[in-house]
């Protein structure tokens, strides 16, 4: 399963967005940590059977996502955890994990092992301060535009249907953590 | 406290009434607290086009028509499920390794190739585009430009005739301010608001609403010292704070959209071709 995913990602990175450094893939979506005591469920439903009760900061291996649930492997068990009960932040690791040492080394030497963009143009702070208008590219951008009926047709093909929902109010400060 | 504010507002309005005709007062009553020279929609669009042109001066468009069309289709569909559907919405992929996305006033949205390449589904793309769309809907950049500019410049813009051929010096100046804003970023509360609105717009458009937090978790898993993350990290609140707030906002309120599709297959078919 994991190998398939890696092969798939490898393929994806070598395809049309060619030339991309895929440094993000190797680390992303793999190891995560629970941010609170969390139940490991047999299925991605809140009323599913509980397979295990995980402590805060339990290390898990993430293998998939279905809406608000992440499928994970932990202690030889495969199950589902609410995705926002997980963090992928490496600094949230338990002390003693070797990965943390690696991270600190990177921070102190400044070397990430990945290529650094050194192009003449780009989206760095400095580039943005010295940029000049590009009206030709603006015309190309205009030509890529999509009108309302094209967008509606696109949604039909994808079987997307409009739903109604109000915006969510700003959560009160404090509250649960 | 609230009463005092109301009183103050009432006083302001009544003072204003003495100097202006009633129609004008009514038209601007909602914006009184923010200053006397609102930026019209036409001016907002002109400003956004100029800022978009500047962004395209910093990074080229990705030379891939199917990908550009696809991103426009996803984005335009999202805008049909939100306010301001008649703005001149455009969605563009910038050929740049940096991991970032930008919104310019008037409906000009940009996403970098570096960010697109780290996404896994159409719902993830929709979540990020809906976040940027929300900045435009709430005129976050326009307000930030107004706040960081001398009042005289905004007043000058109000006097500016948009019928003039070419871009006026006043507008050019504001476009410069707007472009530099990308190096500083918006107020963090604008970012949190765009996150909360973005997940709702994605849900309204029929997508799995957890695409945006999924992308934020992907970025969270990247090495934080990665040079391609530098500007995005500098100009946005921390991913942990954003995810924590999304967790509180989304908890319970989006359960009925759990079964909506993420269209991962359509996404990989277009992006991976």
CSV table of C-alpha atoms in Angstrom, one decimal:
chain,number,residue,atom,x,y,z
A,1,UNK,CA,0.0,0.0,0.0
A,2,UNK,CA,2.7,2.4,1.1
A,3,UNK,CA,4.9,1.4,-1.8
A,4,UNK,CA,2.1,1.9,-4.2
A,5,UNK,CA,1.6,5.4,-2.9
A,6,UNK,CA,5.3,6.2,-3.2
A,7,UNK,CA,5.4,4.9,-6.8
A,8,UNK,CA,2.4,6.9,-7.6
A,9,UNK,CA,3.9,10.1,-6.2
A,10,UNK,CA,7.1,9.4,-8.0
A,11,UNK,CA,5.2,9.1,-11.2
A,12,UNK,CA,3.2,12.2,-10.5
A,13,UNK,CA,6.3,14.3,-9.9
A,14,UNK,CA,8.0,13.1,-13.1
A,15,UNK,CA,5.0,14.0,-15.2
A,16,UNK,CA,3.7,17.3,-16.5
A,17,UNK,CA,4.6,19.7,-13.8
A,18,UNK,CA,8.1,18.5,-14.7
A,19,UNK,CA,11.2,19.9,-13.2
A,20,UNK,CA,9.5,20.3,-9.8
A,21,UNK,CA,11.5,19.5,-6.8
A,22,UNK,CA,9.1,17.3,-4.8
A,23,UNK,CA,10.9,17.8,-1.5
A,24,UNK,CA,7.5,18.2,0.2
A,25,UNK,CA,6.2,14.8,-0.7
A,26,UNK,CA,8.8,12.8,1.1
A,27,UNK,CA,7.9,14.3,4.5
A,28,UNK,CA,4.3,15.3,3.9
A,29,UNK,CA,1.3,13.2,4.9
A,30,UNK,CA,3.4,10.4,6.5
A,31,UNK,CA,4.1,10.8,10.2
A,32,UNK,CA,1.7,12.7,12.4
A,33,UNK,CA,1.1,13.1,16.1
A,34,UNK,CA,-2.2,13.3,18.1
A,35,UNK,CA,-2.8,16.8,19.6
A,36,UNK,CA,-5.2,15.4,22.3
A,37,UNK,CA,-6.3,12.1,23.7
A,38,UNK,CA,-8.0,10.5,20.7
A,39,UNK,CA,-10.1,7.4,19.8
A,40,UNK,CA,-8.9,5.2,17.0
A,41,UNK,CA,-12.1,4.0,15.2
A,42,UNK,CA,-12.6,1.0,13.0
A,43,UNK,CA,-14.4,3.1,10.4
A,44,UNK,CA,-14.5,6.8,9.5
A,45,UNK,CA,-17.8,7.5,11.5
A,46,UNK,CA,-18.2,8.9,15.0
A,47,UNK,CA,-20.3,5.9,16.1
A,48,UNK,CA,-17.9,3.3,14.8
A,49,UNK,CA,-16.2,0.7,17.0
A,50,UNK,CA,-13.3,2.1,19.1
A,51,UNK,CA,-10.1,0.1,18.4
A,52,UNK,CA,-7.9,1.9,20.8
A,53,UNK,CA,-7.7,5.1,22.9
A,54,UNK,CA,-4.6,7.0,22.0
A,55,UNK,CA,-2.8,9.4,24.4
A,56,UNK,CA,-1.9,12.9,23.3
A,57,UNK,CA,1.3,13.0,21.2
A,58,UNK,CA,1.0,9.5,20.0
A,59,UNK,CA,3.0,8.9,16.8
A,60,UNK,CA,0.9,7.5,13.9
A,61,UNK,CA,1.5,6.8,10.3
A,62,UNK,CA,-1.0,8.4,8.0
A,63,UNK,CA,-2.1,6.4,4.9
A,64,UNK,CA,-5.2,8.2,3.6
A,65,UNK,CA,-8.0,10.6,4.1
A,66,UNK,CA,-11.7,10.5,3.8
A,67,UNK,CA,-13.3,13.9,4.4
A,68,UNK,CA,-12.6,14.8,8.0
A,69,UNK,CA,-11.0,11.5,8.8
A,70,UNK,CA,-7.4,10.3,8.4
A,71,UNK,CA,-6.7,6.6,8.0
A,72,UNK,CA,-3.7,5.7,10.2
A,73,UNK,CA,-1.6,2.9,11.4
A,74,UNK,CA,-0.5,2.7,15.0
A,75,UNK,CA,0.8,-0.1,17.1
A,76,UNK,CA,0.0,-2.6,14.4
A,77,UNK,CA,-3.6,-1.5,14.1
A,78,UNK,CA,-5.2,0.3,11.2
A,79,UNK,CA,-8.1,2.7,11.9
A,80,UNK,CA,-9.4,6.2,11.6
A,81,UNK,CA,-8.8,9.4,13.5
A,82,UNK,CA,-10.4,12.8,13.1
A,83,UNK,CA,-7.9,14.7,10.9
A,84,UNK,CA,-7.9,17.8,13.0
A,85,UNK,CA,-6.9,15.8,16.1
A,86,UNK,CA,-3.5,15.3,14.3
A,87,UNK,CA,-0.6,17.6,13.7
A,88,UNK,CA,2.1,17.1,11.1
A,89,UNK,CA,4.3,19.6,12.8
A,90,UNK,CA,7.7,18.0,13.4
A,91,UNK,CA,8.4,20.1,16.5
A,92,UNK,CA,5.3,18.5,18.1
A,93,UNK,CA,7.3,15.2,18.3
A,94,UNK,CA,8.0,13.7,21.6
A,95,UNK,CA,11.5,14.5,22.9
A,96,UNK,CA,13.9,11.7,22.0
A,97,UNK,CA,12.6,11.1,18.4
A,98,UNK,CA,15.5,11.1,16.1
A,99,UNK,CA,13.7,13.3,13.6
A,100,UNK,CA,13.8,16.2,16.0
A,101,UNK,CA,17.6,16.2,16.1
A,102,UNK,CA,17.7,16.3,12.4
A,103,UNK,CA,15.4,19.2,12.4
A,104,UNK,CA,17.6,21.1,14.8
A,105,UNK,CA,20.6,20.4,12.7
A,106,UNK,CA,18.9,21.8,9.7
A,107,UNK,CA,17.9,24.9,11.7
A,108,UNK,CA,21.4,25.5,12.9
A,109,UNK,CA,23.3,24.9,9.7
A,110,UNK,CA,20.6,26.4,7.4
A,111,UNK,CA,21.0,23.5,5.0
A,112,UNK,CA,17.8,21.8,4.0
A,113,UNK,CA,19.2,19.4,1.5
A,114,UNK,CA,16.9,20.7,-1.1
A,115,UNK,CA,17.5,23.1,-4.0
A,116,UNK,CA,17.3,26.8,-3.3
A,117,UNK,CA,15.6,28.9,-6.0
A,118,UNK,CA,18.2,31.3,-7.4
A,119,UNK,CA,16.4,32.5,-10.5
A,120,UNK,CA,16.5,36.1,-11.6
A,121,UNK,CA,12.8,36.5,-11.2
A,122,UNK,CA,10.5,35.0,-8.6
A,123,UNK,CA,8.2,35.6,-5.7
A,124,UNK,CA,10.6,36.5,-3.0
A,125,UNK,CA,10.0,39.6,-1.0
A,126,UNK,CA,12.7,41.4,-2.9
A,127,UNK,CA,11.4,40.4,-6.3
A,128,UNK,CA,7.9,41.6,-5.4
A,129,UNK,CA,9.3,45.0,-4.5
A,130,UNK,CA,11.2,45.5,-7.8
A,131,UNK,CA,8.7,43.9,-10.2
A,132,UNK,CA,7.4,45.7,-13.3
A,133,UNK,CA,4.0,45.2,-15.0
A,134,UNK,CA,3.7,42.5,-17.6
A,135,UNK,CA,0.7,43.4,-19.8
A,136,UNK,CA,1.4,40.6,-22.3
A,137,UNK,CA,1.0,37.9,-19.7
A,138,UNK,CA,-2.1,39.7,-18.5
A,139,UNK,CA,-3.6,39.2,-21.9
A,140,UNK,CA,-2.8,35.5,-21.8
A,141,UNK,CA,-4.3,35.3,-18.4
A,142,UNK,CA,-7.5,36.9,-19.7
A,143,UNK,CA,-7.7,34.3,-22.5
A,144,UNK,CA,-7.7,31.4,-20.0
A,145,UNK,CA,-10.8,32.8,-18.3
A,146,UNK,CA,-13.9,30.7,-18.0
A,147,UNK,CA,-17.5,32.0,-18.2
A,148,UNK,CA,-20.4,31.1,-15.9
A,149,UNK,CA,-22.0,28.5,-18.2
A,150,UNK,CA,-18.7,26.8,-18.8
A,151,UNK,CA,-18.3,26.6,-15.0
A,152,UNK,CA,-21.7,25.2,-14.6
A,153,UNK,CA,-21.1,22.6,-17.2
A,154,UNK,CA,-17.8,21.7,-15.4
A,155,UNK,CA,-19.7,21.2,-12.1
A,156,UNK,CA,-22.2,18.9,-13.8
A,157,UNK,CA,-19.5,16.7,-15.2
A,158,UNK,CA,-18.0,16.3,-11.8
A,159,UNK,CA,-21.4,15.7,-10.2
A,160,UNK,CA,-21.0,18.7,-7.9
A,161,UNK,CA,-24.2,20.1,-6.6
A,162,UNK,CA,-24.7,23.5,-4.9
A,163,UNK,CA,-25.5,23.4,-1.2
A,164,UNK,CA,-26.7,26.2,1.1
A,165,UNK,CA,-24.7,27.0,4.2
A,166,UNK,CA,-24.1,30.2,6.2
A,167,UNK,CA,-20.6,31.4,7.0
A,168,UNK,CA,-19.2,30.2,10.3
A,169,UNK,CA,-19.0,32.9,13.0
A,170,UNK,CA,-15.6,33.6,14.5
A,171,UNK,CA,-15.1,31.2,17.4
A,172,UNK,CA,-15.1,32.7,20.9
A,173,UNK,CA,-11.5,33.2,22.2
A,174,UNK,CA,-10.4,30.6,24.7
A,175,UNK,CA,-12.6,27.6,24.5
A,176,UNK,CA,-11.4,24.1,24.1
A,177,UNK,CA,-7.8,23.3,23.2
B,1,UNK,CA,-18.9,50.9,25.6
B,2,UNK,CA,-21.2,49.8,22.7
B,3,UNK,CA,-23.6,52.6,23.4
B,4,UNK,CA,-20.8,55.1,23.3
B,5,UNK,CA,-19.8,53.8,19.9
B,6,UNK,CA,-23.3,54.0,18.6
B,7,UNK,CA,-23.6,57.6,19.9
B,8,UNK,CA,-20.3,58.5,18.2
B,9,UNK,CA,-21.5,56.9,15.0
B,10,UNK,CA,-24.8,58.8,15.2
B,11,UNK,CA,-23.0,62.1,15.8
B,12,UNK,CA,-20.7,61.4,12.9
B,13,UNK,CA,-23.6,60.7,10.6
B,14,UNK,CA,-25.5,63.8,11.7
B,15,UNK,CA,-22.5,66.0,11.2
B,16,UNK,CA,-21.9,64.5,7.8
B,17,UNK,CA,-25.6,65.1,7.0
B,18,UNK,CA,-25.0,68.8,7.4
B,19,UNK,CA,-22.4,68.8,4.7
B,20,UNK,CA,-23.6,66.3,2.2
B,21,UNK,CA,-26.9,65.5,0.5
B,22,UNK,CA,-28.9,62.7,2.0
B,23,UNK,CA,-28.6,60.2,-0.8
B,24,UNK,CA,-24.8,60.2,-0.6
B,25,UNK,CA,-25.0,59.7,3.2
B,26,UNK,CA,-27.3,56.8,2.8
B,27,UNK,CA,-25.1,55.2,0.2
B,28,UNK,CA,-22.0,55.4,2.3
B,29,UNK,CA,-23.6,55.0,5.8
B,30,UNK,CA,-22.3,51.4,6.0
B,31,UNK,CA,-18.8,52.5,5.4
B,32,UNK,CA,-18.8,55.7,7.5
B,33,UNK,CA,-16.6,54.1,10.2
B,34,UNK,CA,-13.9,53.2,7.6
B,35,UNK,CA,-13.4,56.7,6.2
B,36,UNK,CA,-15.0,59.1,3.8
B,37,UNK,CA,-13.6,57.9,0.4
B,38,UNK,CA,-14.8,54.4,-0.4
B,39,UNK,CA,-13.1,52.7,-3.3
B,40,UNK,CA,-15.7,51.9,-6.0
B,41,UNK,CA,-15.9,48.4,-7.6
B,42,UNK,CA,-14.5,49.8,-10.9
B,43,UNK,CA,-11.6,51.3,-9.0
B,44,UNK,CA,-11.1,48.0,-7.1
B,45,UNK,CA,-10.9,46.1,-10.4
B,46,UNK,CA,-8.5,48.6,-12.0
B,47,UNK,CA,-6.3,48.3,-9.0
B,48,UNK,CA,-6.4,44.5,-9.0
B,49,UNK,CA,-5.5,44.3,-12.7
B,50,UNK,CA,-2.5,46.5,-12.1
B,51,UNK,CA,-1.4,44.3,-9.1
B,52,UNK,CA,-2.0,41.2,-11.2
B,53,UNK,CA,0.2,42.6,-14.0
B,54,UNK,CA,2.9,43.3,-11.4
B,55,UNK,CA,2.7,39.7,-10.0
B,56,UNK,CA,3.1,38.4,-13.6
B,57,UNK,CA,6.2,40.6,-13.9
B,58,UNK,CA,7.7,38.7,-10.9
B,59,UNK,CA,6.7,35.2,-12.0
B,60,UNK,CA,5.6,33.9,-15.4
B,61,UNK,CA,2.3,32.0,-16.1
B,62,UNK,CA,2.7,28.3,-16.3
B,63,UNK,CA,2.7,27.4,-20.0
B,64,UNK,CA,0.1,24.7,-19.8
B,65,UNK,CA,-3.4,25.5,-21.2
B,66,UNK,CA,-5.3,22.5,-19.9
B,67,UNK,CA,-4.0,23.1,-16.3
B,68,UNK,CA,-4.8,26.9,-16.5
B,69,UNK,CA,-8.3,26.1,-17.9
B,70,UNK,CA,-8.9,23.5,-15.2
B,71,UNK,CA,-7.9,25.8,-12.4
B,72,UNK,CA,-10.2,28.5,-13.9
B,73,UNK,CA,-13.1,26.0,-14.1
B,74,UNK,CA,-12.7,25.0,-10.4
B,75,UNK,CA,-12.4,28.7,-9.3
B,76,UNK,CA,-15.2,30.1,-11.4
B,77,UNK,CA,-17.5,27.3,-10.2
B,78,UNK,CA,-16.7,28.3,-6.6
B,79,UNK,CA,-17.5,31.9,-7.3
B,80,UNK,CA,-20.9,31.0,-8.5
B,81,UNK,CA,-21.6,29.7,-5.0
B,82,UNK,CA,-20.6,33.0,-3.2
B,83,UNK,CA,-21.3,36.7,-3.3
B,84,UNK,CA,-19.9,38.9,-6.1
B,85,UNK,CA,-20.3,36.3,-8.9
B,86,UNK,CA,-20.1,39.0,-11.5
B,87,UNK,CA,-16.6,40.2,-10.8
B,88,UNK,CA,-14.1,39.5,-13.6
B,89,UNK,CA,-12.8,36.4,-11.9
B,90,UNK,CA,-9.5,34.9,-13.2
B,91,UNK,CA,-7.5,32.0,-11.8
B,92,UNK,CA,-3.9,31.5,-12.8
B,93,UNK,CA,-1.0,29.2,-12.1
B,94,UNK,CA,2.4,30.9,-11.7
B,95,UNK,CA,5.4,29.0,-13.0
B,96,UNK,CA,7.3,29.2,-9.7
B,97,UNK,CA,8.6,26.7,-7.2
B,98,UNK,CA,7.5,28.8,-4.2
B,99,UNK,CA,4.6,27.4,-2.2
B,100,UNK,CA,2.0,30.3,-2.1
B,101,UNK,CA,-1.2,31.7,-3.4
B,102,UNK,CA,-2.3,35.3,-3.9
B,103,UNK,CA,-5.5,37.3,-4.3
B,104,UNK,CA,-5.6,40.7,-6.0
B,105,UNK,CA,-8.7,43.0,-5.7
B,106,UNK,CA,-11.4,42.6,-8.2
B,107,UNK,CA,-11.1,38.8,-8.6
B,108,UNK,CA,-7.6,38.0,-9.8
B,109,UNK,CA,-6.3,34.8,-8.0
B,110,UNK,CA,-2.9,33.2,-8.4
B,111,UNK,CA,-1.6,29.9,-7.2
B,112,UNK,CA,2.0,28.7,-7.6
B,113,UNK,CA,3.0,25.5,-9.4
B,114,UNK,CA,4.9,24.7,-6.2
B,115,UNK,CA,1.7,24.6,-4.2
B,116,UNK,CA,-0.4,22.9,-6.9
B,117,UNK,CA,2.1,20.1,-7.1
B,118,UNK,CA,1.7,19.3,-3.4
B,119,UNK,CA,-2.1,18.9,-3.7
B,120,UNK,CA,-3.8,15.6,-3.9
B,121,UNK,CA,-7.4,16.4,-5.0
B,122,UNK,CA,-9.7,18.9,-6.6
B,123,UNK,CA,-11.2,19.5,-3.1
B,124,UNK,CA,-7.8,20.6,-1.9
B,125,UNK,CA,-7.4,23.0,-4.9
B,126,UNK,CA,-11.0,24.2,-4.3
B,127,UNK,CA,-10.2,24.9,-0.6
B,128,UNK,CA,-7.2,27.0,-1.4
B,129,UNK,CA,-8.9,28.9,-4.2
B,130,UNK,CA,-12.0,29.5,-1.9
B,131,UNK,CA,-9.6,31.0,0.8
B,132,UNK,CA,-8.2,33.4,-1.8
B,133,UNK,CA,-11.7,34.2,-3.2
B,134,UNK,CA,-12.8,35.1,0.3
B,135,UNK,CA,-10.1,37.8,0.5
B,136,UNK,CA,-11.6,39.3,-2.6
B,137,UNK,CA,-15.2,39.0,-1.3
B,138,UNK,CA,-14.3,40.8,1.9
B,139,UNK,CA,-12.0,43.3,0.1
B,140,UNK,CA,-9.2,42.6,2.5
B,141,UNK,CA,-6.5,43.9,0.3
B,142,UNK,CA,-8.4,47.0,-0.7
B,143,UNK,CA,-8.9,47.8,3.0
B,144,UNK,CA,-5.2,47.1,3.8
B,145,UNK,CA,-4.1,49.4,0.9
B,146,UNK,CA,-6.4,52.1,2.3
B,147,UNK,CA,-5.0,51.7,5.8
B,148,UNK,CA,-1.4,51.9,4.6
B,149,UNK,CA,-1.9,54.9,2.3
B,150,UNK,CA,-2.1,58.6,2.9
B,151,UNK,CA,-5.8,59.7,2.8
B,152,UNK,CA,-4.9,62.2,0.1
B,153,UNK,CA,-4.0,59.4,-2.2
B,154,UNK,CA,-7.4,57.7,-1.7
B,155,UNK,CA,-9.1,61.0,-2.1
B,156,UNK,CA,-7.1,61.5,-5.3
B,157,UNK,CA,-8.4,58.2,-6.6
B,158,UNK,CA,-12.0,59.3,-5.9
B,159,UNK,CA,-11.4,62.3,-8.0
B,160,UNK,CA,-9.7,60.3,-10.7
B,161,UNK,CA,-11.7,59.7,-13.8
B,162,UNK,CA,-11.5,56.0,-14.7
B,163,UNK,CA,-12.6,57.1,-18.2
B,164,UNK,CA,-9.1,58.6,-18.7
B,165,UNK,CA,-7.1,56.6,-21.1
B,166,UNK,CA,-4.2,54.7,-19.4
B,167,UNK,CA,-3.5,54.3,-15.7
B,168,UNK,CA,-3.4,57.5,-13.7
B,169,UNK,CA,-0.4,58.3,-11.5
B,170,UNK,CA,-2.6,58.0,-8.4
B,171,UNK,CA,-3.7,54.5,-9.4
B,172,UNK,CA,-0.1,53.5,-10.2
B,173,UNK,CA,0.9,54.5,-6.7
B,174,UNK,CA,-1.8,52.4,-5.1
B,175,UNK,CA,-1.0,49.4,-7.3
B,176,UNK,CA,2.6,49.7,-6.0
B,177,UNK,CA,1.3,49.7,-2.4
B,178,UNK,CA,-0.9,46.7,-3.2
B,179,UNK,CA,2.0,44.8,-4.7
B,180,UNK,CA,4.3,45.4,-1.8
B,181,UNK,CA,1.5,44.2,0.5
B,182,UNK,CA,2.3,40.6,-0.7
B,183,UNK,CA,5.7,40.9,1.0
B,184,UNK,CA,4.1,42.0,4.3
B,185,UNK,CA,0.9,40.1,4.4
B,186,UNK,CA,-2.6,40.8,5.6
B,187,UNK,CA,-3.7,41.1,9.2
B,188,UNK,CA,-3.9,37.6,10.7
B,189,UNK,CA,-7.6,38.0,11.4
B,190,UNK,CA,-8.2,38.4,7.7
B,191,UNK,CA,-6.4,35.1,7.1
B,192,UNK,CA,-8.5,33.3,9.8
B,193,UNK,CA,-11.7,34.8,8.3
B,194,UNK,CA,-10.7,33.6,4.8
B,195,UNK,CA,-10.0,30.1,6.2
B,196,UNK,CA,-13.5,30.0,7.8
B,197,UNK,CA,-15.2,31.3,4.7
B,198,UNK,CA,-13.1,29.2,2.3
B,199,UNK,CA,-14.3,25.9,3.8
B,200,UNK,CA,-17.9,27.0,3.6
B,201,UNK,CA,-17.6,28.1,0.0
B,202,UNK,CA,-16.0,24.7,-0.9
B,203,UNK,CA,-18.9,22.9,0.9
B,204,UNK,CA,-21.5,25.1,-0.9
B,205,UNK,CA,-19.9,24.2,-4.3
B,206,UNK,CA,-20.4,20.5,-3.5
B,207,UNK,CA,-16.9,19.6,-2.5
B,208,UNK,CA,-15.5,17.7,0.5
B,209,UNK,CA,-14.9,20.8,2.8
B,210,UNK,CA,-11.8,19.4,4.4
B,211,UNK,CA,-9.6,20.1,1.4
B,212,UNK,CA,-8.2,23.4,2.8
B,213,UNK,CA,-7.2,21.9,6.2
B,214,UNK,CA,-5.7,18.9,4.3
B,215,UNK,CA,-3.4,21.3,2.3
B,216,UNK,CA,-2.5,23.1,5.5
B,217,UNK,CA,-1.5,19.8,7.1
B,218,UNK,CA,0.6,18.9,4.0
B,219,UNK,CA,2.5,22.2,4.4
B,220,UNK,CA,2.8,21.5,8.2
B,221,UNK,CA,4.6,18.3,7.3
B,222,UNK,CA,7.2,20.1,5.1
B,223,UNK,CA,10.5,21.1,6.5
B,224,UNK,CA,9.8,24.6,7.9
B,225,UNK,CA,13.2,25.9,6.8
B,226,UNK,CA,12.5,25.1,3.1
B,227,UNK,CA,13.2,28.2,1.1
B,228,UNK,CA,10.1,27.8,-1.0
B,229,UNK,CA,8.0,28.3,2.2
B,230,UNK,CA,9.7,31.5,3.4
B,231,UNK,CA,7.4,34.1,2.0
B,232,UNK,CA,4.2,32.2,2.8
B,233,UNK,CA,5.3,31.6,6.4
B,234,UNK,CA,6.3,35.2,6.8
B,235,UNK,CA,3.0,36.6,5.6
B,236,UNK,CA,0.6,34.1,7.2
B,237,UNK,CA,-0.2,33.1,10.8
B,238,UNK,CA,1.3,29.8,11.9
B,239,UNK,CA,-0.2,26.6,10.4
B,240,UNK,CA,-0.8,25.2,13.9
B,241,UNK,CA,-2.9,28.3,14.8
B,242,UNK,CA,-4.9,28.2,11.6
B,243,UNK,CA,-5.6,24.5,11.9
B,244,UNK,CA,-6.5,24.8,15.6
B,245,UNK,CA,-9.0,27.6,14.7
B,246,UNK,CA,-10.4,25.6,11.7
B,247,UNK,CA,-10.8,22.6,14.1
B,248,UNK,CA,-13.0,24.8,16.4
B,249,UNK,CA,-14.9,26.4,13.5
B,250,UNK,CA,-15.6,23.2,11.5
B,251,UNK,CA,-16.3,20.9,14.5
B,252,UNK,CA,-20.0,19.8,14.1
B,253,UNK,CA,-21.0,22.4,11.6
B,254,UNK,CA,-19.9,20.6,8.4
B,255,UNK,CA,-20.9,17.1,9.3
B,256,UNK,CA,-23.7,17.0,6.7
B,257,UNK,CA,-21.1,17.5,3.9
B,258,UNK,CA,-18.9,14.6,4.9
B,259,UNK,CA,-19.9,12.5,1.9
B,260,UNK,CA,-19.3,15.2,-0.8
B,261,UNK,CA,-16.6,14.2,-3.3
B,262,UNK,CA,-13.0,15.3,-3.4
B,263,UNK,CA,-12.6,14.5,-7.1
B,264,UNK,CA,-9.0,13.3,-6.6
B,265,UNK,CA,-9.2,11.3,-9.8
B,266,UNK,CA,-10.1,14.3,-12.0
B,267,UNK,CA,-7.4,16.3,-10.3
B,268,UNK,CA,-4.6,13.8,-10.9
B,269,UNK,CA,-5.8,13.2,-14.5
B,270,UNK,CA,-5.4,16.9,-15.4
B,271,UNK,CA,-2.4,17.8,-13.2
B,272,UNK,CA,-0.6,14.6,-14.0
B,273,UNK,CA,-1.0,14.6,-17.7
